[in-house]
């Protein structure tokens, strides 16, 4: 599209004024500063900065009990947590994943010489389609990694059935899903293990961080060794391992933010339903729906844009919103299979991913979280309503430029 990309463009049609400051997706949630500072001082006083310190141990216990899972192993970030998990499950050859995910899901496999096989997602949702997973299985397939996109649970039952039938491993990239539940059980209890990210942009952060959760004792032990170079006590290496340790400073942030997690989720929820109430009336802005048995962390306010109704496509709308300082985001665009090295390695992957290709062009994620006020959302609504209402004039102007 041509350049409707200055604040003055919409004003020219008589639009409400643009925001003075940028509204971002994924501003960090930060808990009680005093508690954090106390913990930081303790770390410095004790001079214990990392290596399974007191705060990492506390955080692991609290997360395990929060999720209702036997083992939680904190890791330095979600990507290394994925890599260690893949290794601990002995995945080799080919592993089936969605292409509609953050690139780390694919990279964690490729990095270890394992081929990610991209499987399409469900119609009417954004998660891997268990019926299609079956078609991706070959004699080389060793596992499936489901991703709970937007925190919406994968179809656990059917994925488990497929994995059992073919005797392959099943794990989940739950990076979006901390604090989410399904059938009143917290996400983190399915497959052989599940992986969280505690990156700054996630609902719960430890600056950088992540965790692997599992109910399998043997697997948990192995992961504990692997994240610490394979050390089993001083001077005794029993396994090939890496350095996946979480530092005490991250654990201090994690403990602090865990104390506020319910508040973050409540605040997200208020904003989510405010968006829903307003945007229900905007044609072509379909909010991604929640599963009835799901309890969300409401961290992602996600729309599917139907160009036939908005008159403008998703990218045009994103550009217009950016010009108004609403930094809405496309997500997982253009899909992992269209990024390197996968684009070159598997140039035809897209042919089997019609739903992924479709959704990649439609998804728009709006700013939310404690740093966005209900007033902000009212203003976003006004601007979007304006854009849809004036779509013809705006398009004409764009053509003439
Ligand atoms: C954020 C994210 C990751 C990576 O986690 P990091 O902690 O940033 O390494 C992996 N998968 C998904 C789906 C994510 O959203």
mmCIF file of N, CA and C and ligand atoms in Angstrom, residues 77-79 82 101-102 104-105 147 173 175-176 197 199 202 209, ligand 1:
data_model
loop_
_atom_site.group_PDB
_atom_site.id
_atom_site.type_symbol
_atom_site.label_atom_id
_atom_site.label_comp_id
_atom_site.label_asym_id
_atom_site.label_seq_id
_atom_site.Cartn_x
_atom_site.Cartn_y
_atom_site.Cartn_z
ATOM 1 N N UNK A 77 15.968 -19.351 29.657
ATOM 2 C CA UNK A 77 14.963 -18.769 28.762
ATOM 3 C C UNK A 77 14.148 -19.888 28.117
ATOM 4 N N UNK A 78 13.087 -19.516 27.435
ATOM 5 C CA UNK A 78 12.184 -20.503 26.863
ATOM 6 C C UNK A 78 12.817 -21.305 25.731
ATOM 7 N N UNK A 79 13.664 -20.661 24.958
ATOM 8 C CA UNK A 79 14.263 -21.347 23.814
ATOM 9 C C UNK A 79 15.211 -22.456 24.263
ATOM 10 N N UNK A 82 13.233 -25.281 25.482
ATOM 11 C CA UNK A 82 12.769 -26.137 24.382
ATOM 12 C C UNK A 82 13.892 -27.062 23.915
ATOM 13 N N UNK A 101 3.694 -20.282 14.762
ATOM 14 C CA UNK A 101 4.271 -20.195 16.102
ATOM 15 C C UNK A 101 5.450 -19.245 16.043
ATOM 16 N N UNK A 102 5.975 -18.895 17.207
ATOM 17 C CA UNK A 102 7.201 -18.104 17.235
ATOM 18 C C UNK A 102 8.343 -18.966 16.685
ATOM 19 N N UNK A 104 11.201 -19.696 17.460
ATOM 20 C CA UNK A 104 12.018 -20.508 18.370
ATOM 21 C C UNK A 104 11.574 -21.965 18.398
ATOM 22 N N UNK A 105 10.279 -22.217 18.206
ATOM 23 C CA UNK A 105 9.805 -23.608 18.222
ATOM 24 C C UNK A 105 10.516 -24.405 17.121
ATOM 25 N N UNK A 147 1.719 -26.237 20.246
ATOM 26 C CA UNK A 147 1.920 -24.881 20.782
ATOM 27 C C UNK A 147 0.546 -24.327 21.173
ATOM 28 N N UNK A 173 4.891 -26.524 23.670
ATOM 29 C CA UNK A 173 5.443 -25.192 23.834
ATOM 30 C C UNK A 173 4.312 -24.353 24.434
ATOM 31 N N UNK A 175 4.603 -21.451 25.910
ATOM 32 C CA UNK A 175 5.164 -20.112 26.158
ATOM 33 C C UNK A 175 4.089 -19.045 26.356
ATOM 34 N N UNK A 176 2.916 -19.220 25.703
ATOM 35 C CA UNK A 176 1.853 -18.219 25.834
ATOM 36 C C UNK A 176 0.916 -18.507 26.992
ATOM 37 N N UNK A 197 7.822 -19.876 28.706
ATOM 38 C CA UNK A 197 8.782 -18.785 28.583
ATOM 39 C C UNK A 197 8.402 -17.705 29.587
ATOM 40 N N UNK A 199 9.872 -14.688 29.310
ATOM 41 C CA UNK A 199 10.449 -13.508 28.669
ATOM 42 C C UNK A 199 9.652 -12.251 29.065
ATOM 43 N N UNK A 202 6.029 -11.708 28.064
ATOM 44 C CA UNK A 202 4.992 -12.687 28.389
ATOM 45 C C UNK A 202 4.192 -12.235 29.619
ATOM 46 N N UNK A 209 13.713 -15.826 30.997
ATOM 47 C CA UNK A 209 13.578 -17.053 31.780
ATOM 48 C C UNK A 209 12.611 -18.008 31.140
HETATM 49 C C1 LIG B 1 8.365 -16.382 23.519
HETATM 50 C C2 LIG B 1 8.211 -17.704 22.856
HETATM 51 C C3 LIG B 1 9.251 -18.631 22.803
HETATM 52 C C4 LIG B 1 10.660 -18.306 23.229
HETATM 53 O O1 LIG B 1 10.827 -18.013 24.548
HETATM 54 P P1 LIG B 1 12.108 -17.135 25.012
HETATM 55 O O2 LIG B 1 11.979 -17.137 26.492
HETATM 56 O O3 LIG B 1 11.945 -15.784 24.411
HETATM 57 O O4 LIG B 1 13.320 -17.822 24.529
HETATM 58 C C5 LIG B 1 9.011 -19.866 22.244
HETATM 59 N N1 LIG B 1 7.807 -20.181 21.729
HETATM 60 C C6 LIG B 1 6.776 -19.319 21.747
HETATM 61 C C7 LIG B 1 5.462 -19.736 21.183
HETATM 62 C C8 LIG B 1 6.947 -18.042 22.285
HETATM 63 O O5 LIG B 1 5.936 -17.180 22.253
#
